[in-house]
Coordinates of C-alpha atoms in Angstrom, one line a residue:
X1 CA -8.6 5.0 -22.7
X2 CA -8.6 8.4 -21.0
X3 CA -5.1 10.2 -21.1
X4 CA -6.1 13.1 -20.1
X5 CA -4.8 14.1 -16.2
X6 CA -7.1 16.2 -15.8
X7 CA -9.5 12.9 -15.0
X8 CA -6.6 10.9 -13.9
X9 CA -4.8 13.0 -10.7
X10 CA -1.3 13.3 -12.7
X11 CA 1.5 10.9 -13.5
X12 CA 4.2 10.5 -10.6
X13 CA 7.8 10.2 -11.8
X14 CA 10.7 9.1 -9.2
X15 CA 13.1 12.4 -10.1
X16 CA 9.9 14.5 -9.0
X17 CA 9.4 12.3 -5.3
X18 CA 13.5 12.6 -5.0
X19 CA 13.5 16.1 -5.2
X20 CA 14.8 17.6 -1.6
X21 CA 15.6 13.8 -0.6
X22 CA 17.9 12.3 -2.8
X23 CA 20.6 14.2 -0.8
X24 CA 19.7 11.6 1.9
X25 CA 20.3 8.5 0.0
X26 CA 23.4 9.7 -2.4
X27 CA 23.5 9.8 -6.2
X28 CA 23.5 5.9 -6.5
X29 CA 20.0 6.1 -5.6
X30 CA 19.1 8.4 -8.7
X31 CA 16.6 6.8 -11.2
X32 CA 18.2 5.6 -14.5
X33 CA 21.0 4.1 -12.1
X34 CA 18.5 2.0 -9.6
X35 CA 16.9 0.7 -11.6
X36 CA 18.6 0.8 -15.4
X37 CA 16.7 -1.0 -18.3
X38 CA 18.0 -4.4 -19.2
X39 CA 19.2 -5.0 -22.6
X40 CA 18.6 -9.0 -23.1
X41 CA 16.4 -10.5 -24.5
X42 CA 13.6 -12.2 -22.5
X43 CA 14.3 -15.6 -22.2
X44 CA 11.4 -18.3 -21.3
X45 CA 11.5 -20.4 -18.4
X46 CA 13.1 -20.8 -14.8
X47 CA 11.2 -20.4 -11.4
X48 CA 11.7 -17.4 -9.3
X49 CA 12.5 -18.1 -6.0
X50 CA 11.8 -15.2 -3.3
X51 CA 12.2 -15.2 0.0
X52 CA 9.6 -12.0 1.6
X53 CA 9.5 -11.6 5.7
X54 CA 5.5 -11.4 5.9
X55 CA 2.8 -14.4 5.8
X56 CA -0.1 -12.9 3.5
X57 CA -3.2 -11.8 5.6
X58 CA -5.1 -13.3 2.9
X59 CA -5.2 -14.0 -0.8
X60 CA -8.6 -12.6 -0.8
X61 CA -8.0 -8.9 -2.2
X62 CA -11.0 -8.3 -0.1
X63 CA -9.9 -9.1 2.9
X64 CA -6.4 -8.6 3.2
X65 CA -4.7 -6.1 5.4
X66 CA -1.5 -5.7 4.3
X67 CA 0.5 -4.0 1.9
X68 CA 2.5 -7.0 1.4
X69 CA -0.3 -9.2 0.8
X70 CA -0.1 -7.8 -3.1
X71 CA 3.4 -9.5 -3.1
X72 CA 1.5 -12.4 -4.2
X73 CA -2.1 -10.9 -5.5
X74 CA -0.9 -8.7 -8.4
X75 CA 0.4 -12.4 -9.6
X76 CA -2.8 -14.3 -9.6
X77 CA -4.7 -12.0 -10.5
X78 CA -5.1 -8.6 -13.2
X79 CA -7.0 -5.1 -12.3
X80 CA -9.1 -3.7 -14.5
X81 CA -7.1 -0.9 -14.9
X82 CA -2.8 -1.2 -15.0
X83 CA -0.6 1.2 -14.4
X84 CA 3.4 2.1 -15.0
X85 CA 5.2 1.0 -11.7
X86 CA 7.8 4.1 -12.3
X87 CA 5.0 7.2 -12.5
X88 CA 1.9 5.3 -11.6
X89 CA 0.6 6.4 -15.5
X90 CA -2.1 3.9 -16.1
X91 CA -2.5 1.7 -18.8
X92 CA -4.8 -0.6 -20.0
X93 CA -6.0 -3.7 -17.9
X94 CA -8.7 -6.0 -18.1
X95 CA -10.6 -2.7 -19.1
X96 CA -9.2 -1.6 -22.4
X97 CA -10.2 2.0 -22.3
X98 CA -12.4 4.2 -19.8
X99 CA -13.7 7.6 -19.9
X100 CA -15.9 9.5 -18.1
X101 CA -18.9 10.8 -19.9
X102 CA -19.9 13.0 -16.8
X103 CA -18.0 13.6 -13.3
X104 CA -20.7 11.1 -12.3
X105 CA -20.4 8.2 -14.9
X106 CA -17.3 6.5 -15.3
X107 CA -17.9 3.8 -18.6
X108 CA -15.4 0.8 -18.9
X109 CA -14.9 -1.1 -21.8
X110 CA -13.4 -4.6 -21.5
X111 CA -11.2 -6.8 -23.5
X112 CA -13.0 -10.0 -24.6
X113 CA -12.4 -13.7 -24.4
X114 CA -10.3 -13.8 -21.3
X115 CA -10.9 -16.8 -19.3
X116 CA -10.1 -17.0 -15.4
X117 CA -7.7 -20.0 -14.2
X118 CA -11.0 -22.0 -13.3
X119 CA -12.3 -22.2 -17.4
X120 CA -15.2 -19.0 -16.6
X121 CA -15.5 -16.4 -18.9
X122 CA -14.2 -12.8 -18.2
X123 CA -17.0 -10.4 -18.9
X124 CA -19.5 -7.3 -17.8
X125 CA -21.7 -9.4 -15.2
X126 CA -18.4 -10.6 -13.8
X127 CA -17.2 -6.8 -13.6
X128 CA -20.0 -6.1 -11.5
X129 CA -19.9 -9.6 -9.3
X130 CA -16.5 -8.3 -8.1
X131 CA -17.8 -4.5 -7.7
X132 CA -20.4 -4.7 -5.7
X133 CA -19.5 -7.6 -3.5
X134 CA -15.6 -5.1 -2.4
X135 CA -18.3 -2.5 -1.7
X136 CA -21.5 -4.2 -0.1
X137 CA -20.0 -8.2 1.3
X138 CA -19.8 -7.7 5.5
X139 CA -16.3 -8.8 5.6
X140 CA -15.1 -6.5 2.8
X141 CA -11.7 -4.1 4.4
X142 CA -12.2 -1.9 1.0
X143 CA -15.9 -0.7 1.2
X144 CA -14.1 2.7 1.3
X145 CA -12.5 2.7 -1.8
X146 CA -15.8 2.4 -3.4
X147 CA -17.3 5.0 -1.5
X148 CA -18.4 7.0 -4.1
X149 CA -19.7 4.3 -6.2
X150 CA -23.7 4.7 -6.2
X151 CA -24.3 1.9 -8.3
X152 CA -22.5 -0.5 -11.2
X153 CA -24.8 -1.1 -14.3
X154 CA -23.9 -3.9 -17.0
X155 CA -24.2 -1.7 -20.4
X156 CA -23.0 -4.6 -22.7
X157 CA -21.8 -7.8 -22.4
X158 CA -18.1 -6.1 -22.3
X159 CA -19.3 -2.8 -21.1
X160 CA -20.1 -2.0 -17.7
X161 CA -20.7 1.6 -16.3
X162 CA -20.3 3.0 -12.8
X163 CA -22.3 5.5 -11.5
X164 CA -21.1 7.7 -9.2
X165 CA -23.0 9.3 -6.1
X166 CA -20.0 11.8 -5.8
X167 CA -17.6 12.6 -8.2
X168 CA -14.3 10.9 -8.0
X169 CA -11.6 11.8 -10.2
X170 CA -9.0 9.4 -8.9
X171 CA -11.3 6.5 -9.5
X172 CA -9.5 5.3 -12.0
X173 CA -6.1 5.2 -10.6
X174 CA -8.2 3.7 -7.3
X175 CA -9.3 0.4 -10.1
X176 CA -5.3 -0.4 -10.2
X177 CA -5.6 -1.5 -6.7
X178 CA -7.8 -3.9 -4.6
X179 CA -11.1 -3.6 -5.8
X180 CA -10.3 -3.9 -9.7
X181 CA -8.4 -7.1 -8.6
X182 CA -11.1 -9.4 -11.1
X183 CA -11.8 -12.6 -8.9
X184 CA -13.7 -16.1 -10.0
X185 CA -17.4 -15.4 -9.0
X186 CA -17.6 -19.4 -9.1
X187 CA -14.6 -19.7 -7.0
X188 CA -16.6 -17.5 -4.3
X189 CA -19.5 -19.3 -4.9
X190 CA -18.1 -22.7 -4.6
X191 CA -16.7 -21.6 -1.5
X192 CA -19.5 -20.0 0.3
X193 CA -18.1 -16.7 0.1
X194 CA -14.6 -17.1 2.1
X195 CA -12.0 -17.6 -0.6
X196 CA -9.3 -15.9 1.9
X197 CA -7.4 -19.1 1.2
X198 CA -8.0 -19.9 -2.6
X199 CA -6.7 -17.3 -5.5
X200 CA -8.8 -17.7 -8.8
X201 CA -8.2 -14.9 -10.9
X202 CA -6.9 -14.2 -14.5
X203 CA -3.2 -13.3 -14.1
X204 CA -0.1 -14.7 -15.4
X205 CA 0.2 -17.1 -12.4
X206 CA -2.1 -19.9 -10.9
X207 CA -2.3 -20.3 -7.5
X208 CA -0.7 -24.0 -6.1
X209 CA -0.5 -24.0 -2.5
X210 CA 0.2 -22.4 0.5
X211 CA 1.9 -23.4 3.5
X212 CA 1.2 -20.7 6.5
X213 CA 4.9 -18.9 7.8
X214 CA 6.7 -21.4 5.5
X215 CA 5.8 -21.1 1.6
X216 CA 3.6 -19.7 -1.5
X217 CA 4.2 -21.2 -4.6
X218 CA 2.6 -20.5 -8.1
X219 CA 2.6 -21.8 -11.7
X220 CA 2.7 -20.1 -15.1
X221 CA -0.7 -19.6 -17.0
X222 CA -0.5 -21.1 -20.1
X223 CA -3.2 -19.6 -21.1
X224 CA -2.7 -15.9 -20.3
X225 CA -4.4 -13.7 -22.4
X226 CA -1.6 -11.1 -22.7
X227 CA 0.8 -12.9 -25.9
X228 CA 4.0 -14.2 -24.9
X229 CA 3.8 -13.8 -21.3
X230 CA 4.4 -14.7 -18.7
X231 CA 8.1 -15.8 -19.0
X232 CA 8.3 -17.8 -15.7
X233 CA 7.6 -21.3 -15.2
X234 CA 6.7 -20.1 -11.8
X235 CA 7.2 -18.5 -8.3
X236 CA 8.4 -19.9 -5.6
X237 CA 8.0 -17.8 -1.7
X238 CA 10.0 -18.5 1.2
X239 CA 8.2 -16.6 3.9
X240 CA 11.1 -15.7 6.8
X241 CA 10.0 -13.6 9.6
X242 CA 13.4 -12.2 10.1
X243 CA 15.0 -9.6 7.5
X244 CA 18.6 -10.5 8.5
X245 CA 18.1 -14.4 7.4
X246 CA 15.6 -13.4 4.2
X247 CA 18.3 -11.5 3.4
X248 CA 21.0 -14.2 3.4
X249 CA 19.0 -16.6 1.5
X250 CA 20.0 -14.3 -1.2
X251 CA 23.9 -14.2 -0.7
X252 CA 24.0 -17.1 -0.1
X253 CA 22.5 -19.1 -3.2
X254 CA 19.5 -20.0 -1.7
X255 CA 17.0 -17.0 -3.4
X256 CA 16.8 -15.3 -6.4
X257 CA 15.2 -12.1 -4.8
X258 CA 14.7 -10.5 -1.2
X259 CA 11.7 -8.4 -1.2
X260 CA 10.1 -5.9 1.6
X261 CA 13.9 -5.2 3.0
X262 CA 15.5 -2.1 5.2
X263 CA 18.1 0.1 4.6
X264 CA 20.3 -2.4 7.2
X265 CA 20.2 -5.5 5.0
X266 CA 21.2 -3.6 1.9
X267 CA 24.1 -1.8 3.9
X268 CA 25.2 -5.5 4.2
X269 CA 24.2 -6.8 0.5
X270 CA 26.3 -3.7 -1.1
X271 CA 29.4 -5.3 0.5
X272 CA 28.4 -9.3 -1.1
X273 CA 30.3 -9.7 -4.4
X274 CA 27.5 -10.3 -7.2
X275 CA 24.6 -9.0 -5.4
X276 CA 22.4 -6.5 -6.4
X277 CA 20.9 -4.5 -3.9
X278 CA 17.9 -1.5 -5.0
X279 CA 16.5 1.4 -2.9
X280 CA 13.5 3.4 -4.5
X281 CA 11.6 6.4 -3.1
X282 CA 8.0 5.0 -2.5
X283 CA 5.1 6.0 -1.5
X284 CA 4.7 4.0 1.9
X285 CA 5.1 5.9 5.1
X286 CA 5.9 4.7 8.7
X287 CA 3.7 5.9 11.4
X288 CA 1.6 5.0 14.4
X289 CA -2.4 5.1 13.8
X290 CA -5.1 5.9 16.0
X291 CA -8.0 5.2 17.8
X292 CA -9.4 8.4 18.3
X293 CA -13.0 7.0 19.1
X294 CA -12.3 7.0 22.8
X295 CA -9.9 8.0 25.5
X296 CA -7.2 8.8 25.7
X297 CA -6.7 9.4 22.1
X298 CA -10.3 11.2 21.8
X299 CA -8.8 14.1 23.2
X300 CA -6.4 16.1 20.4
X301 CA -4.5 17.4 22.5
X302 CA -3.0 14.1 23.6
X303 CA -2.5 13.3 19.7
X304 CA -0.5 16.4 19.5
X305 CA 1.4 15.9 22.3
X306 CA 2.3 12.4 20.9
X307 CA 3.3 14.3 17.5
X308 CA 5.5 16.9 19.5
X309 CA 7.6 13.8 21.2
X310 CA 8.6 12.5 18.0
X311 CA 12.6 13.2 16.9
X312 CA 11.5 12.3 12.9
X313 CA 15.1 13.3 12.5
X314 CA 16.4 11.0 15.0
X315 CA 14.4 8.0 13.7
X316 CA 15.4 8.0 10.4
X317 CA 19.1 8.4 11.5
X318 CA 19.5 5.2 13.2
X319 CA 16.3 3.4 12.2
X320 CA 17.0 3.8 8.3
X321 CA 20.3 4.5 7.8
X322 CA 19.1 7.9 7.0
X323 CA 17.2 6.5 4.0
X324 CA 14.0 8.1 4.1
X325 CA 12.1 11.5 4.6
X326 CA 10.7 12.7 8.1
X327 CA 7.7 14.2 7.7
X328 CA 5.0 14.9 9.8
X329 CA 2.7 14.2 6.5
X330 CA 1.1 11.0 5.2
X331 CA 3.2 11.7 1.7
X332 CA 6.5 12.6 0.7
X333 CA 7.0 16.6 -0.1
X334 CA 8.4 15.7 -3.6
X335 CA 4.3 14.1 -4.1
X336 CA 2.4 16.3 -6.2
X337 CA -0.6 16.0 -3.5
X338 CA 1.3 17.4 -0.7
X339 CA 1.4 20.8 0.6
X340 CA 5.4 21.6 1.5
X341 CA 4.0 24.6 4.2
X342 CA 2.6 21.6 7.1
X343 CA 4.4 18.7 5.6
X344 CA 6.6 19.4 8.6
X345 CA 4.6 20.8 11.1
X346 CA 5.2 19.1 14.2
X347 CA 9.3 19.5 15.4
X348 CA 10.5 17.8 18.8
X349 CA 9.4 19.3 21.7
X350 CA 8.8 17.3 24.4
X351 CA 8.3 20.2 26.8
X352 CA 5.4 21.3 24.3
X353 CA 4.2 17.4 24.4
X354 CA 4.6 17.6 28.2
X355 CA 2.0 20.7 28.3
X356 CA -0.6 19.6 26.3
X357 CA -0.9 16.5 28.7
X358 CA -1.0 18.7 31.4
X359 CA -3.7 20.8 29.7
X360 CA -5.3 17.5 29.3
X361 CA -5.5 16.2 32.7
X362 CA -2.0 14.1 32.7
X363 CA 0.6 16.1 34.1
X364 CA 1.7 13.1 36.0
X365 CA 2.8 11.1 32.5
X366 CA 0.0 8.7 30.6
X367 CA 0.3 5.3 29.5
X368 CA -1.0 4.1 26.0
X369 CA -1.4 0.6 25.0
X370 CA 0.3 -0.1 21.7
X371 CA 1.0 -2.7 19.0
X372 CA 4.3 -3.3 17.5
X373 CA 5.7 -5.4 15.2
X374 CA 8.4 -8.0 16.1
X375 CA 11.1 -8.0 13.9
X376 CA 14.7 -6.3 14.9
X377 CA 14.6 -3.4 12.5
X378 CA 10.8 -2.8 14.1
X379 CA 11.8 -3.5 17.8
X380 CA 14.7 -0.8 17.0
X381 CA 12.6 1.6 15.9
X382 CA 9.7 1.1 18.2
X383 CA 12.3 1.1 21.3
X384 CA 13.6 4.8 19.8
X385 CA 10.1 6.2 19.8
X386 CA 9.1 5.1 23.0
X387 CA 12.2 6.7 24.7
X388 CA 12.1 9.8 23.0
X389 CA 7.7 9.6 24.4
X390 CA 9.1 8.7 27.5
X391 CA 10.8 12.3 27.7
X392 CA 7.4 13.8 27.0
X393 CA 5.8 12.0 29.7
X394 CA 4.3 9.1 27.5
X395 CA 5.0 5.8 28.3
X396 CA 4.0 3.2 25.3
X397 CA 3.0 -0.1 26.4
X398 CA 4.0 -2.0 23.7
X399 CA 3.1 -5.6 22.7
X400 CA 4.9 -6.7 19.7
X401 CA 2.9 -9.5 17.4
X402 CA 2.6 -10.3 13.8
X403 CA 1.6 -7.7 11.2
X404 CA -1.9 -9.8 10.6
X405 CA -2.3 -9.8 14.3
X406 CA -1.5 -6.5 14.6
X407 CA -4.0 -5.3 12.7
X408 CA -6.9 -7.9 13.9
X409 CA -6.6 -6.7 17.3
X410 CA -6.2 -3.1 16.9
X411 CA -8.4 -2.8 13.8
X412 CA -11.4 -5.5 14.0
X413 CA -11.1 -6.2 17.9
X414 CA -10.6 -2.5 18.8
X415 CA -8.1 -3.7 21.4
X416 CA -5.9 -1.0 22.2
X417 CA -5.3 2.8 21.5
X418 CA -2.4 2.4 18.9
X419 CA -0.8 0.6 16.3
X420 CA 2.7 0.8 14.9
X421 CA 3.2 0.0 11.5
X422 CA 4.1 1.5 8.0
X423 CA 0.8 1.8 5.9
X424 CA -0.1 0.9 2.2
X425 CA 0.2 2.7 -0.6
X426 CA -2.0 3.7 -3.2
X427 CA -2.1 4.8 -6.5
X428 CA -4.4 8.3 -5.8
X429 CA -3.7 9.8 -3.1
X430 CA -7.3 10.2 -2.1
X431 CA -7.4 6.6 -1.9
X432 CA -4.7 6.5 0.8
X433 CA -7.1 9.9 3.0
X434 CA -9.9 7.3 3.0
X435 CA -8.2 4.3 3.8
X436 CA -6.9 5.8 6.8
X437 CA -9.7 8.3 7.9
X438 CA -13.0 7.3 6.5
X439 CA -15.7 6.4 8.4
X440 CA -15.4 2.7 7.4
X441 CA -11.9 2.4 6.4
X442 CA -10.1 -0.8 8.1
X443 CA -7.5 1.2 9.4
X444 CA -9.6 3.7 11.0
X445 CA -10.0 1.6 14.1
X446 CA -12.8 3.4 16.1
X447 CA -15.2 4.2 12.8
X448 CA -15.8 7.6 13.5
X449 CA -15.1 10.9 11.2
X450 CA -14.4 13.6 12.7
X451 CA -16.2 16.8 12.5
X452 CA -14.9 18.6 8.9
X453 CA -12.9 15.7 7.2
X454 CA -15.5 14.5 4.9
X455 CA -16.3 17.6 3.1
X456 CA -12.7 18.3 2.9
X457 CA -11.6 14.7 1.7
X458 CA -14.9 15.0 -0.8
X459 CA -13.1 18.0 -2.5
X460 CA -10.1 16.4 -3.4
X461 CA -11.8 14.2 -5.7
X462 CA -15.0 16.5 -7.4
X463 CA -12.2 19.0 -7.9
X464 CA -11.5 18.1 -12.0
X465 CA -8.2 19.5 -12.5
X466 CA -4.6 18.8 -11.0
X467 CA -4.2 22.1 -9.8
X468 CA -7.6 22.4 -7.9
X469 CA -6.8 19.2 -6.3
X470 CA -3.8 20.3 -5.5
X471 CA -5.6 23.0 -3.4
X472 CA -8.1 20.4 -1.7
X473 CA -5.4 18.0 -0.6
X474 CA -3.1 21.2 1.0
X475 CA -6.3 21.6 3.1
X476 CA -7.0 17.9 3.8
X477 CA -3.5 17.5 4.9
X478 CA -3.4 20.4 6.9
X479 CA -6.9 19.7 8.9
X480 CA -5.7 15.7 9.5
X481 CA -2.3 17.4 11.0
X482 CA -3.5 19.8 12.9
X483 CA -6.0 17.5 14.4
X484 CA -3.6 15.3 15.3
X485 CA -5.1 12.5 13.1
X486 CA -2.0 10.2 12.6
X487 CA 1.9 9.9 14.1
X488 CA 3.9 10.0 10.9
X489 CA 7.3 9.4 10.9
X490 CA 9.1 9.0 7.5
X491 CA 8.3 8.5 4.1
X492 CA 10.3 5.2 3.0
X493 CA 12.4 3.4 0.3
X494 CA 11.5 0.6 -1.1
X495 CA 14.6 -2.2 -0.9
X496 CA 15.0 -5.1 -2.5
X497 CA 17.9 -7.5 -2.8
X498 CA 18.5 -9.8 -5.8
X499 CA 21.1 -12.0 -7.9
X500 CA 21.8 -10.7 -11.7
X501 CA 20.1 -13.2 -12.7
X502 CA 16.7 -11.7 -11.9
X503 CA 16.0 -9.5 -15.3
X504 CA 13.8 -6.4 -15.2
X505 CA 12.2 -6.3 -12.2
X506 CA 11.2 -2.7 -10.9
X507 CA 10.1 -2.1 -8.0
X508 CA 8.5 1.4 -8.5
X509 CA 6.7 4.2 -6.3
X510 CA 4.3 1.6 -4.5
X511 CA 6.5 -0.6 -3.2
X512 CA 4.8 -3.8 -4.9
X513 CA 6.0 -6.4 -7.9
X514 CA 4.8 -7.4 -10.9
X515 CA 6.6 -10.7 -12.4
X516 CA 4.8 -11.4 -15.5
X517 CA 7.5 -9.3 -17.3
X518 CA 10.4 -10.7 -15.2
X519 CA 12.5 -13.0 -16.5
X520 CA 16.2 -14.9 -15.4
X521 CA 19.0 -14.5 -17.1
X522 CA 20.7 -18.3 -18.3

């Protein structure tokens, strides 16, 4: 295994991310104290019951959508490369050690004798199965994270080697994620190629059912090849649309653990006797995306008149408890990858706003059809952005529909010119540029590039040192903000609310659990 950062893009720690925001969130946020190392002993046994607010998009890694859909994936099923939740270090996986022989060739070596939950063998051939179907299959949402994958050759029967057409330092933090999610090629097979609804992998859980809006449930593998894990018996999901009642299910007796929460339901946990309630700095940012493929948003001008009419400030006042970092950047200033000169470029002006729509041919006001999301806390905060538009001129008209809808009809169906929503996280931050920008990315809804992202977004990952990346992501994030590409609006926390019962859980910098090492306490 590589340990070198110069291939790997750099360990993130949370004092780093907090610096200039932990002000914000007061000293009971400070790491060490959110989330402080338990003492006991692991014990065996119990099932975890969680209630989350959001109905998976799919249990297909492939397919999914949503940030939340790894609530459940990172159970079922193990990446070829781990990683450290706290500074997103990796570790070994399902590949024991990697290295890159050139910037071009990237060798894996995996651990043998690891069996999925269906009885197949773990090996090289299944390695590339999973590889080149996330990069070539027609209903893949990750062919861009494999962008720069030319090819994946088998090199021994526990030894497979990627060649690259480009070089891509953050490949390996990018195998943590989606695409080194190792899937059942006979599960696929068995099921013509749509296993959206089935979960085979090799992880410490098994897939048993689930029931759509209502429940997920899994069982220990007995089998798992990591010794002594996991300590579960199992995991049971309450899915519960609202925050406010997830939330009680915890108070009240009903849940072990509230995951995917705001800043308002902790504000009402911290006053519940017994309750434990966590913020983190994360990684995940809350914005409005952009199709930018046709009018009105082809024009920049418009996208930077949307970007003037924003109060960041405002928002994350009243729409976070003041729990979060405006920024008009994709990352949090404390990041490593981001460039504190543009991270907040765009201040409220809607006179500005209002010119550049006159410039553009609007100086009557436009209308932009939007999707929203329909919770409270997302109805709050979409109802503050549109009046604070409205003041610029810009009237949103919003429909508010499920996160899974939100993204089928904005990003498959191309129906409308924005979407509102936080986005994913991911563990290299050129990952997170092509997700949202490349040509093919799911959330780039009209599947254009423009004119000087891809050589820009190429250099962040040839460069092979953390200060020359450094460099080439201050001048990607500076072209996608000038240009309007995005509407960010704060870089979040991560909350989650819990009993004491729940044992060493950590929620860390992307937002997303692992159980295998989780345990309750008798």
């Amino acid at each position: 295994m590589t340990s070198d950062k110069r291939i790997r893009g750099g360990g993130v720690d949370r004092r780093d991310l907090l610096k200039g925001t932990a002000a914000l969130a007061g000293a009971a946020l400070l790491p060490g104290t959110a989330y402080a190392a338990e003492t006991a002993k692991p014990r065996r046994g119990g099932t975890l019951r969680i209630a989350m607010p959001y109905n998976p998009a799919s249990i297909d890694p492939m397919t999914g959508r949503n940030l939340t859909d790894l609530n459940v994936l990172y159970q079922v099923f193990d990446a070829l490369i781990d990683f450290d939740p706290d500074t997103i270090d990796l570790k070994p996986g399902l590949a024991k050690s990697w290295k890159f022989t050139d910037p071009k060739t990237l060798v894996l070596d995996l651990e043998s004798g690891i069996e999925f939950h269906d009885g197949t063998p773990f090996d090289a051939e299944v390695v590339k199965f999973n590889l080149d179907r996330y990069k070539n299959d027609k209903r893949s949402n990750v062919k861009s994270d494999l962008g720069s994958v030319a090819s994946v050759e088998v090199t021994g029967k526990s030894q497979v080697t990627l060649h690259l057409s480009v070089a891509n330092s953050g490949l390996p933090n990018i195998l943590t994620n989606r695409v080194g999610l190792m899937v059942s090629p006979k599960s696929v097979k068995d099921h013509d190629g749509n296993i959206d609804r089935v979960a085979v992998g090799t992880g410490p859980f098994k897939f048993v059912s689930w029931e759509d809006n209502v429940s997920f449930v899994l069982t220990r593998n007995d089998k798992y090849w990591r010794s002594g894990l996991p300590h579960l018996d199992g995991i049971s999901y309450k899915i519960i649309a609202e925050l406010n009642t997830a939330a009680r299910t915890v108070t009240s007796g009903q849940a072990d653990l509230a995951l995917n929460m705001q800043p308002q339901q902790k504000a009402v946990a911290d006053r519940v006797k017994g309750i434990v309630a966590k913020a983190t700095p994360s990684l995940v940012f809350f914005g409005a995306f952009f199709n930018y493929a046709h009018p009105p948003l082809s024009d920049v001008r418009i996208r930077q008149a949307l970007n003037w009419g924003v109060d960041r400030d405002e928002i994350v006042k009243v729409s976070v408890l003041g729990l979060g970092e405006a920024s008009s950047a994709v990352l949090p200033t404390g990041y490593w990858a981001t460039d504190p000169e543009t991270a907040h470029y765009y201040k409220y002006d809607p006179d500005r706003a209002k010119k550049l729509l006159a410039d553009a041919g609007f100086a009557g006001g436009i209308e932009i059809p939007t999707w929203g999301w329909p919770d409270q806390n997302s109805m709050q905060r979409q109802e503050l952005l549109m009046a604070q538009l409205a003041k610029a001129g810009i009237k949103l008209k919003l429909t508010p529909v499920s996160p899974g809808q939100a993204m089928q009809y904005m990003m498959i169906e191309k129906r409308g010119s924005m979407l509102i929503s936080p986005c994913s996280c991911y563990p290299d931050p050129s990952q997170l540029y092509e997700a949202l920008y490349a040509k093919t990315a799911l959330r780039n809804a009209g599947k254009i590039e423009l004119p000087g992202f891809r050589p820009l977004m190429d250099a962040t990952t040839t460069a092979q040192s953390i200060e020359e990346r450094k460099i080439a992501f201050a001048k990607l994030q500076r072209f996608t903000i000038e240009q309007a590409m995005e509407l960010p609006q704060y870089v979040s926390y991560g909350v989650n609310i819990m009993t004491p019962k729940v044992q060493n859980h950590r929620l860390g910098l992307l937002t997303v659990p692992k159980f295998a090492e989780v345990w309750l306490s008798a």
